[in-house]
Amino acid sequence: MLLNDEVQLLRKVPYFCRVDPCKLKLLAFTSDRVLYEPGQVLFTQGESSDAAYVILHGTVDLLTRSSGEDLKIGEAGCNSIIGEMCLISNSLQAVTARAATEVEALRITKDTFFKVIADNPRMSLEISRTLAENLRGSRYDGTNRIDHHVL
């Protein structure tokens, strides 16, 4: 995939929709493209976080551990970002993210994520706006989908 294609995909993510295309090009260039087969884990509940993932293709199940079993509490698909809240809050992963299908993602390291935020105050505003919208809206809509931005 060309760098310009990645920039266009990043613009579809709420946090990045109003970020300068040059900054997105730098973000795409400094991030790693990763592939996961169904069943592979992107990150595990309780682990420290070192990256966020923008899902380019495929579906990721979001799971929580309860009574020794993994329970699906949601899913993330194309153009969504997961793991970013743990970066922002410097906390442990709240869920396990496991590929439900073949997944192609852009892995954005903590350092890269914060550099883009520092270089683009507008992104801080977009993160705050997205968080507020998620808190105001319904997190669970009865279809076993949860708003992944709050995780």
Short mmCIF file of N, CA and C in Angstrom, two decimals:
data_model
loop_
_atom_site.label_atom_id
_atom_site.label_comp_id
_atom_site.label_asym_id
_atom_site.label_seq_id
_atom_site.Cartn_x
_atom_site.Cartn_y
_atom_site.Cartn_z
N MET A 1 0.84 -1.18 0.00
CA MET A 1 0.00 0.00 0.00
C MET A 1 0.89 1.24 0.00
N LEU A 2 0.51 2.23 -0.76
CA LEU A 2 1.27 3.46 -0.85
C LEU A 2 1.04 4.33 0.38
N LEU A 3 2.02 5.17 0.68
CA LEU A 3 1.94 6.05 1.84
C LEU A 3 0.71 6.96 1.76
N ASN A 4 0.41 7.46 0.58
CA ASN A 4 -0.77 8.32 0.42
C ASN A 4 -2.06 7.56 0.71
N ASP A 5 -2.09 6.27 0.38
CA ASP A 5 -3.27 5.44 0.70
C ASP A 5 -3.43 5.30 2.21
N GLU A 6 -2.31 5.12 2.91
CA GLU A 6 -2.36 5.01 4.37
C GLU A 6 -2.85 6.31 4.98
N VAL A 7 -2.40 7.43 4.44
CA VAL A 7 -2.86 8.74 4.93
C VAL A 7 -4.37 8.86 4.77
N GLN A 8 -4.90 8.45 3.63
CA GLN A 8 -6.34 8.52 3.40
C GLN A 8 -7.09 7.62 4.38
N LEU A 9 -6.53 6.45 4.69
CA LEU A 9 -7.16 5.57 5.68
C LEU A 9 -7.13 6.19 7.07
N LEU A 10 -6.00 6.80 7.44
CA LEU A 10 -5.89 7.44 8.75
C LEU A 10 -6.89 8.58 8.90
N ARG A 11 -7.17 9.28 7.82
CA ARG A 11 -8.13 10.40 7.88
C ARG A 11 -9.54 9.93 8.23
N LYS A 12 -9.82 8.65 8.08
CA LYS A 12 -11.13 8.11 8.41
C LYS A 12 -11.28 7.79 9.90
N VAL A 13 -10.16 7.83 10.64
CA VAL A 13 -10.18 7.60 12.08
C VAL A 13 -10.53 8.92 12.76
N PRO A 14 -11.53 8.95 13.65
CA PRO A 14 -11.96 10.23 14.25
C PRO A 14 -10.82 11.08 14.82
N TYR A 15 -9.86 10.48 15.48
CA TYR A 15 -8.76 11.25 16.07
C TYR A 15 -7.94 11.99 15.01
N PHE A 16 -7.87 11.43 13.82
CA PHE A 16 -6.96 11.96 12.80
C PHE A 16 -7.66 12.71 11.67
N CYS A 17 -8.98 12.79 11.70
CA CYS A 17 -9.72 13.32 10.55
C CYS A 17 -9.38 14.76 10.22
N ARG A 18 -8.96 15.55 11.19
CA ARG A 18 -8.65 16.96 10.92
C ARG A 18 -7.16 17.27 11.08
N VAL A 19 -6.36 16.24 11.15
CA VAL A 19 -4.91 16.42 11.29
C VAL A 19 -4.33 16.72 9.91
N ASP A 20 -3.35 17.61 9.89
CA ASP A 20 -2.68 18.00 8.66
C ASP A 20 -2.16 16.75 7.92
N PRO A 21 -2.42 16.64 6.63
CA PRO A 21 -1.97 15.47 5.86
C PRO A 21 -0.46 15.22 5.95
N CYS A 22 0.33 16.27 6.08
CA CYS A 22 1.79 16.08 6.23
C CYS A 22 2.12 15.35 7.53
N LYS A 23 1.40 15.69 8.60
CA LYS A 23 1.59 15.01 9.89
C LYS A 23 1.15 13.56 9.80
N LEU A 24 0.05 13.32 9.06
CA LEU A 24 -0.42 11.95 8.89
C LEU A 24 0.56 11.13 8.06
N LYS A 25 1.17 11.76 7.10
CA LYS A 25 2.17 11.08 6.28
C LYS A 25 3.35 10.65 7.17
N LEU A 26 3.77 11.53 8.06
CA LEU A 26 4.84 11.20 9.00
C LEU A 26 4.41 10.07 9.93
N LEU A 27 3.17 10.13 10.41
CA LEU A 27 2.64 9.08 11.28
C LEU A 27 2.63 7.74 10.56
N ALA A 28 2.14 7.73 9.34
CA ALA A 28 2.09 6.49 8.56
C ALA A 28 3.50 5.96 8.30
N PHE A 29 4.42 6.86 7.99
CA PHE A 29 5.79 6.45 7.66
C PHE A 29 6.51 5.88 8.88
N THR A 30 6.24 6.43 10.06
CA THR A 30 6.96 5.99 11.27
C THR A 30 6.25 4.85 12.00
N SER A 31 5.09 4.44 11.51
CA SER A 31 4.35 3.33 12.12
C SER A 31 4.66 2.03 11.37
N ASP A 32 4.41 0.92 12.03
CA ASP A 32 4.66 -0.39 11.44
C ASP A 32 3.36 -1.00 10.95
N ARG A 33 3.39 -1.54 9.75
CA ARG A 33 2.25 -2.30 9.24
C ARG A 33 2.42 -3.73 9.75
N VAL A 34 1.37 -4.23 10.41
CA VAL A 34 1.42 -5.57 10.99
C VAL A 34 0.25 -6.40 10.48
N LEU A 35 0.48 -7.70 10.36
CA LEU A 35 -0.55 -8.64 9.90
C LEU A 35 -0.79 -9.68 10.98
N TYR A 36 -2.06 -10.03 11.17
CA TYR A 36 -2.44 -11.05 12.15
C TYR A 36 -3.36 -12.05 11.48
N GLU A 37 -3.16 -13.31 11.79
CA GLU A 37 -4.05 -14.38 11.36
C GLU A 37 -5.16 -14.52 12.39
N PRO A 38 -6.31 -15.09 11.99
CA PRO A 38 -7.38 -15.30 12.96
C PRO A 38 -6.87 -16.04 14.20
N GLY A 39 -7.23 -15.52 15.37
CA GLY A 39 -6.82 -16.13 16.64
C GLY A 39 -5.58 -15.51 17.24
N GLN A 40 -4.79 -14.79 16.46
CA GLN A 40 -3.59 -14.15 17.01
C GLN A 40 -3.98 -12.95 17.86
N VAL A 41 -3.22 -12.73 18.93
CA VAL A 41 -3.50 -11.66 19.89
C VAL A 41 -2.66 -10.42 19.57
N LEU A 42 -3.33 -9.27 19.52
CA LEU A 42 -2.63 -8.00 19.32
C LEU A 42 -2.07 -7.49 20.64
N PHE A 43 -2.90 -7.58 21.69
CA PHE A 43 -2.44 -7.27 23.05
C PHE A 43 -3.35 -7.97 24.04
N THR A 44 -2.86 -8.11 25.28
CA THR A 44 -3.54 -8.90 26.30
C THR A 44 -3.95 -8.04 27.49
N GLN A 45 -5.14 -8.31 27.98
CA GLN A 45 -5.66 -7.62 29.16
C GLN A 45 -4.64 -7.70 30.29
N GLY A 46 -4.40 -6.57 30.96
CA GLY A 46 -3.49 -6.54 32.09
C GLY A 46 -2.05 -6.22 31.73
N GLU A 47 -1.71 -6.25 30.44
CA GLU A 47 -0.35 -5.90 30.02
C GLU A 47 -0.19 -4.39 29.96
N SER A 48 1.06 -3.93 30.09
CA SER A 48 1.32 -2.52 29.85
C SER A 48 1.22 -2.27 28.35
N SER A 49 0.94 -1.03 28.00
CA SER A 49 0.72 -0.69 26.61
C SER A 49 1.91 0.04 26.02
N ASP A 50 2.32 -0.39 24.84
CA ASP A 50 3.42 0.30 24.17
C ASP A 50 3.02 0.78 22.78
N ALA A 51 1.76 0.52 22.37
CA ALA A 51 1.32 0.92 21.03
C ALA A 51 -0.20 0.95 20.94
N ALA A 52 -0.66 1.71 19.96
CA ALA A 52 -2.07 1.70 19.56
C ALA A 52 -2.11 1.11 18.16
N TYR A 53 -3.27 0.62 17.76
CA TYR A 53 -3.42 -0.04 16.47
C TYR A 53 -4.58 0.58 15.70
N VAL A 54 -4.32 0.98 14.48
CA VAL A 54 -5.38 1.40 13.57
C VAL A 54 -5.68 0.21 12.68
N ILE A 55 -6.92 -0.26 12.72
CA ILE A 55 -7.32 -1.42 11.94
C ILE A 55 -7.56 -0.97 10.49
N LEU A 56 -6.76 -1.49 9.58
CA LEU A 56 -6.89 -1.15 8.16
C LEU A 56 -7.84 -2.10 7.45
N HIS A 57 -7.75 -3.38 7.80
CA HIS A 57 -8.62 -4.41 7.22
C HIS A 57 -8.84 -5.49 8.26
N GLY A 58 -10.05 -6.05 8.27
CA GLY A 58 -10.34 -7.16 9.16
C GLY A 58 -11.11 -6.73 10.40
N THR A 59 -11.31 -7.71 11.29
CA THR A 59 -12.07 -7.50 12.52
C THR A 59 -11.30 -8.06 13.71
N VAL A 60 -11.31 -7.31 14.79
CA VAL A 60 -10.64 -7.70 16.04
C VAL A 60 -11.70 -7.86 17.11
N ASP A 61 -11.70 -9.01 17.80
CA ASP A 61 -12.59 -9.21 18.94
C ASP A 61 -11.95 -8.59 20.18
N LEU A 62 -12.78 -7.92 20.98
CA LEU A 62 -12.35 -7.34 22.24
C LEU A 62 -12.91 -8.20 23.36
N LEU A 63 -12.02 -8.76 24.17
CA LEU A 63 -12.39 -9.77 25.15
C LEU A 63 -11.99 -9.36 26.56
N THR A 64 -12.76 -9.81 27.52
CA THR A 64 -12.40 -9.61 28.92
C THR A 64 -12.40 -10.98 29.59
N ARG A 65 -11.54 -11.13 30.56
CA ARG A 65 -11.41 -12.40 31.27
C ARG A 65 -12.36 -12.41 32.45
N SER A 66 -13.22 -13.43 32.53
CA SER A 66 -14.17 -13.54 33.62
C SER A 66 -14.34 -15.01 33.96
N SER A 67 -14.16 -15.35 35.22
CA SER A 67 -14.29 -16.73 35.69
C SER A 67 -13.45 -17.68 34.85
N GLY A 68 -12.26 -17.26 34.47
CA GLY A 68 -11.35 -18.11 33.72
C GLY A 68 -11.65 -18.23 32.23
N GLU A 69 -12.65 -17.49 31.75
CA GLU A 69 -13.01 -17.55 30.34
C GLU A 69 -12.89 -16.17 29.70
N ASP A 70 -12.61 -16.17 28.40
CA ASP A 70 -12.61 -14.92 27.64
C ASP A 70 -14.02 -14.67 27.14
N LEU A 71 -14.58 -13.52 27.51
CA LEU A 71 -15.92 -13.13 27.07
C LEU A 71 -15.79 -11.98 26.08
N LYS A 72 -16.43 -12.12 24.94
CA LYS A 72 -16.40 -11.07 23.93
C LYS A 72 -17.32 -9.94 24.37
N ILE A 73 -16.75 -8.73 24.46
CA ILE A 73 -17.55 -7.58 24.85
C ILE A 73 -17.70 -6.57 23.71
N GLY A 74 -17.02 -6.83 22.60
CA GLY A 74 -17.12 -5.94 21.46
C GLY A 74 -16.20 -6.35 20.35
N GLU A 75 -16.17 -5.51 19.35
CA GLU A 75 -15.27 -5.75 18.23
C GLU A 75 -14.86 -4.42 17.61
N ALA A 76 -13.75 -4.44 16.94
CA ALA A 76 -13.24 -3.26 16.23
C ALA A 76 -12.99 -3.67 14.79
N GLY A 77 -13.38 -2.80 13.88
CA GLY A 77 -13.20 -3.08 12.46
C GLY A 77 -12.41 -2.00 11.77
N CYS A 78 -12.49 -2.02 10.47
CA CYS A 78 -11.76 -1.11 9.61
C CYS A 78 -11.97 0.35 10.04
N ASN A 79 -10.88 1.10 10.05
CA ASN A 79 -10.84 2.52 10.38
C ASN A 79 -11.04 2.82 11.86
N SER A 80 -10.88 1.82 12.71
CA SER A 80 -10.97 2.09 14.14
C SER A 80 -9.58 2.00 14.76
N ILE A 81 -9.45 2.60 15.91
CA ILE A 81 -8.19 2.58 16.64
C ILE A 81 -8.44 1.92 17.99
N ILE A 82 -7.53 1.04 18.38
CA ILE A 82 -7.65 0.35 19.67
C ILE A 82 -6.33 0.47 20.42
N GLY A 83 -6.42 0.46 21.74
CA GLY A 83 -5.23 0.52 22.58
C GLY A 83 -4.75 1.91 22.89
N GLU A 84 -5.35 2.91 22.27
CA GLU A 84 -4.87 4.29 22.47
C GLU A 84 -5.20 4.82 23.86
N MET A 85 -6.29 4.37 24.46
CA MET A 85 -6.67 4.88 25.77
C MET A 85 -5.65 4.49 26.84
N CYS A 86 -5.06 3.32 26.70
CA CYS A 86 -4.03 2.91 27.66
C CYS A 86 -2.76 3.74 27.48
N LEU A 87 -2.49 4.16 26.26
CA LEU A 87 -1.35 5.05 26.03
C LEU A 87 -1.60 6.40 26.70
N ILE A 88 -2.79 6.93 26.47
CA ILE A 88 -3.13 8.26 26.99
C ILE A 88 -3.15 8.25 28.52
N SER A 89 -3.74 7.21 29.10
CA SER A 89 -3.88 7.16 30.56
C SER A 89 -2.71 6.47 31.26
N ASN A 90 -1.77 5.95 30.48
CA ASN A 90 -0.62 5.23 31.03
C ASN A 90 -1.07 4.12 31.97
N SER A 91 -2.07 3.36 31.51
CA SER A 91 -2.62 2.27 32.32
C SER A 91 -2.45 0.94 31.59
N LEU A 92 -2.81 -0.13 32.28
CA LEU A 92 -2.73 -1.46 31.69
C LEU A 92 -3.88 -1.67 30.72
N GLN A 93 -3.70 -2.61 29.80
CA GLN A 93 -4.75 -2.91 28.82
C GLN A 93 -6.01 -3.39 29.55
N ALA A 94 -7.14 -2.81 29.19
CA ALA A 94 -8.42 -3.15 29.83
C ALA A 94 -9.03 -4.41 29.23
N VAL A 95 -8.62 -4.76 28.01
CA VAL A 95 -9.17 -5.92 27.31
C VAL A 95 -8.05 -6.64 26.58
N THR A 96 -8.40 -7.82 26.09
CA THR A 96 -7.53 -8.54 25.16
C THR A 96 -8.09 -8.29 23.77
N ALA A 97 -7.21 -8.00 22.83
CA ALA A 97 -7.62 -7.81 21.43
C ALA A 97 -7.09 -8.99 20.63
N ARG A 98 -8.02 -9.75 20.02
CA ARG A 98 -7.65 -10.95 19.26
C ARG A 98 -8.27 -10.88 17.87
N ALA A 99 -7.47 -11.16 16.86
CA ALA A 99 -7.95 -11.13 15.47
C ALA A 99 -9.06 -12.15 15.28
N ALA A 100 -10.21 -11.68 14.79
CA ALA A 100 -11.32 -12.58 14.46
C ALA A 100 -11.20 -13.05 13.02
N THR A 101 -10.60 -12.22 12.19
CA THR A 101 -10.36 -12.51 10.78
C THR A 101 -8.90 -12.18 10.51
N GLU A 102 -8.48 -12.30 9.27
CA GLU A 102 -7.16 -11.77 8.94
C GLU A 102 -7.23 -10.27 9.17
N VAL A 103 -6.22 -9.75 9.85
CA VAL A 103 -6.21 -8.33 10.21
C VAL A 103 -4.91 -7.70 9.71
N GLU A 104 -5.08 -6.54 9.10
CA GLU A 104 -3.94 -5.70 8.73
C GLU A 104 -4.12 -4.42 9.54
N ALA A 105 -3.08 -4.02 10.25
CA ALA A 105 -3.17 -2.85 11.12
C ALA A 105 -1.91 -2.02 11.03
N LEU A 106 -2.05 -0.79 11.43
CA LEU A 106 -0.92 0.11 11.55
C LEU A 106 -0.62 0.21 13.04
N ARG A 107 0.57 -0.21 13.45
CA ARG A 107 0.97 -0.19 14.85
C ARG A 107 1.71 1.12 15.12
N ILE A 108 1.11 1.94 15.98
CA ILE A 108 1.67 3.26 16.30
C ILE A 108 2.26 3.19 17.70
N THR A 109 3.58 3.33 17.80
CA THR A 109 4.22 3.24 19.11
C THR A 109 3.83 4.43 19.98
N LYS A 110 4.01 4.25 21.28
CA LYS A 110 3.70 5.28 22.25
C LYS A 110 4.45 6.57 21.93
N ASP A 111 5.74 6.47 21.65
CA ASP A 111 6.54 7.66 21.35
C ASP A 111 6.02 8.38 20.11
N THR A 112 5.71 7.64 19.07
CA THR A 112 5.19 8.25 17.83
C THR A 112 3.84 8.91 18.09
N PHE A 113 2.96 8.22 18.82
CA PHE A 113 1.63 8.75 19.12
C PHE A 113 1.74 10.09 19.84
N PHE A 114 2.58 10.15 20.87
CA PHE A 114 2.71 11.39 21.64
C PHE A 114 3.44 12.48 20.87
N LYS A 115 4.34 12.10 19.98
CA LYS A 115 5.01 13.11 19.15
C LYS A 115 4.00 13.77 18.21
N VAL A 116 3.13 12.97 17.62
CA VAL A 116 2.10 13.53 16.73
C VAL A 116 1.17 14.45 17.52
N ILE A 117 0.80 14.05 18.73
CA ILE A 117 -0.07 14.90 19.57
C ILE A 117 0.65 16.20 19.91
N ALA A 118 1.92 16.10 20.32
CA ALA A 118 2.68 17.30 20.69
C ALA A 118 2.84 18.25 19.51
N ASP A 119 3.02 17.70 18.33
CA ASP A 119 3.21 18.52 17.13
C ASP A 119 1.90 19.03 16.54
N ASN A 120 0.78 18.54 17.06
CA ASN A 120 -0.51 18.92 16.48
C ASN A 120 -1.54 19.12 17.59
N PRO A 121 -1.62 20.31 18.15
CA PRO A 121 -2.58 20.58 19.23
C PRO A 121 -4.02 20.27 18.82
N ARG A 122 -4.32 20.36 17.54
CA ARG A 122 -5.67 20.05 17.07
C ARG A 122 -6.03 18.59 17.38
N MET A 123 -5.03 17.71 17.34
CA MET A 123 -5.30 16.30 17.62
C MET A 123 -5.72 16.13 19.09
N SER A 124 -5.13 16.89 19.99
CA SER A 124 -5.54 16.83 21.40
C SER A 124 -7.01 17.19 21.53
N LEU A 125 -7.42 18.21 20.79
CA LEU A 125 -8.82 18.61 20.80
C LEU A 125 -9.70 17.49 20.24
N GLU A 126 -9.27 16.85 19.16
CA GLU A 126 -10.05 15.76 18.56
C GLU A 126 -10.16 14.57 19.51
N ILE A 127 -9.08 14.26 20.22
CA ILE A 127 -9.12 13.17 21.20
C ILE A 127 -10.12 13.51 22.30
N SER A 128 -10.05 14.73 22.82
CA SER A 128 -10.99 15.16 23.86
C SER A 128 -12.42 15.11 23.36
N ARG A 129 -12.65 15.59 22.15
CA ARG A 129 -14.00 15.59 21.58
C ARG A 129 -14.52 14.16 21.42
N THR A 130 -13.69 13.27 20.90
CA THR A 130 -14.10 11.88 20.70
C THR A 130 -14.40 11.21 22.03
N LEU A 131 -13.56 11.45 23.03
CA LEU A 131 -13.81 10.88 24.36
C LEU A 131 -15.13 11.38 24.93
N ALA A 132 -15.38 12.67 24.81
CA ALA A 132 -16.63 13.23 25.33
C ALA A 132 -17.83 12.63 24.61
N GLU A 133 -17.75 12.48 23.29
CA GLU A 133 -18.85 11.89 22.54
C GLU A 133 -19.09 10.45 22.96
N ASN A 134 -18.00 9.72 23.20
CA ASN A 134 -18.14 8.33 23.62
C ASN A 134 -18.77 8.22 25.00
N LEU A 135 -18.38 9.11 25.90
CA LEU A 135 -18.94 9.08 27.25
C LEU A 135 -20.40 9.50 27.25
N ARG A 136 -20.76 10.41 26.38
CA ARG A 136 -22.14 10.89 26.28
C ARG A 136 -23.05 9.85 25.63
N GLY A 137 -22.51 9.14 24.64
CA GLY A 137 -23.31 8.18 23.89
C GLY A 137 -23.39 6.83 24.57
N SER A 138 -24.17 5.98 24.00
CA SER A 138 -24.33 4.63 24.52
C SER A 138 -23.11 3.80 24.15
N ARG A 139 -22.54 3.12 25.12
CA ARG A 139 -21.38 2.28 24.85
C ARG A 139 -21.79 0.90 24.34
N TYR A 140 -22.99 0.51 24.64
CA TYR A 140 -23.44 -0.82 24.26
C TYR A 140 -24.80 -0.68 23.60
N ASP A 141 -24.94 -1.21 22.40
CA ASP A 141 -26.19 -1.00 21.66
C ASP A 141 -27.06 -2.26 21.56
N GLY A 142 -26.76 -3.29 22.34
CA GLY A 142 -27.59 -4.48 22.35
C GLY A 142 -27.23 -5.50 21.28
N THR A 143 -26.25 -5.21 20.46
CA THR A 143 -25.87 -6.13 19.38
C THR A 143 -24.49 -6.73 19.63
N ASN A 144 -24.06 -6.68 20.88
CA ASN A 144 -22.75 -7.20 21.27
C ASN A 144 -21.61 -6.39 20.65
N ARG A 145 -21.91 -5.15 20.34
CA ARG A 145 -20.87 -4.23 19.87
C ARG A 145 -20.72 -3.16 20.94
N ILE A 146 -19.51 -2.87 21.27
CA ILE A 146 -19.22 -1.83 22.26
C ILE A 146 -18.35 -0.79 21.57
N ASP A 147 -18.50 0.43 21.97
CA ASP A 147 -17.68 1.48 21.38
C ASP A 147 -16.24 1.27 21.82
N HIS A 148 -15.41 0.86 20.89
CA HIS A 148 -14.03 0.50 21.19
C HIS A 148 -13.19 1.67 21.62
N HIS A 149 -13.60 2.91 21.37
CA HIS A 149 -12.78 4.06 21.74
C HIS A 149 -12.67 4.23 23.24
N VAL A 150 -13.61 3.67 24.00
CA VAL A 150 -13.55 3.84 25.44
C VAL A 150 -12.71 2.76 26.10
N LEU A 151 -12.22 1.82 25.33
CA LEU A 151 -11.45 0.72 25.91
C LEU A 151 -9.97 1.00 25.88
#
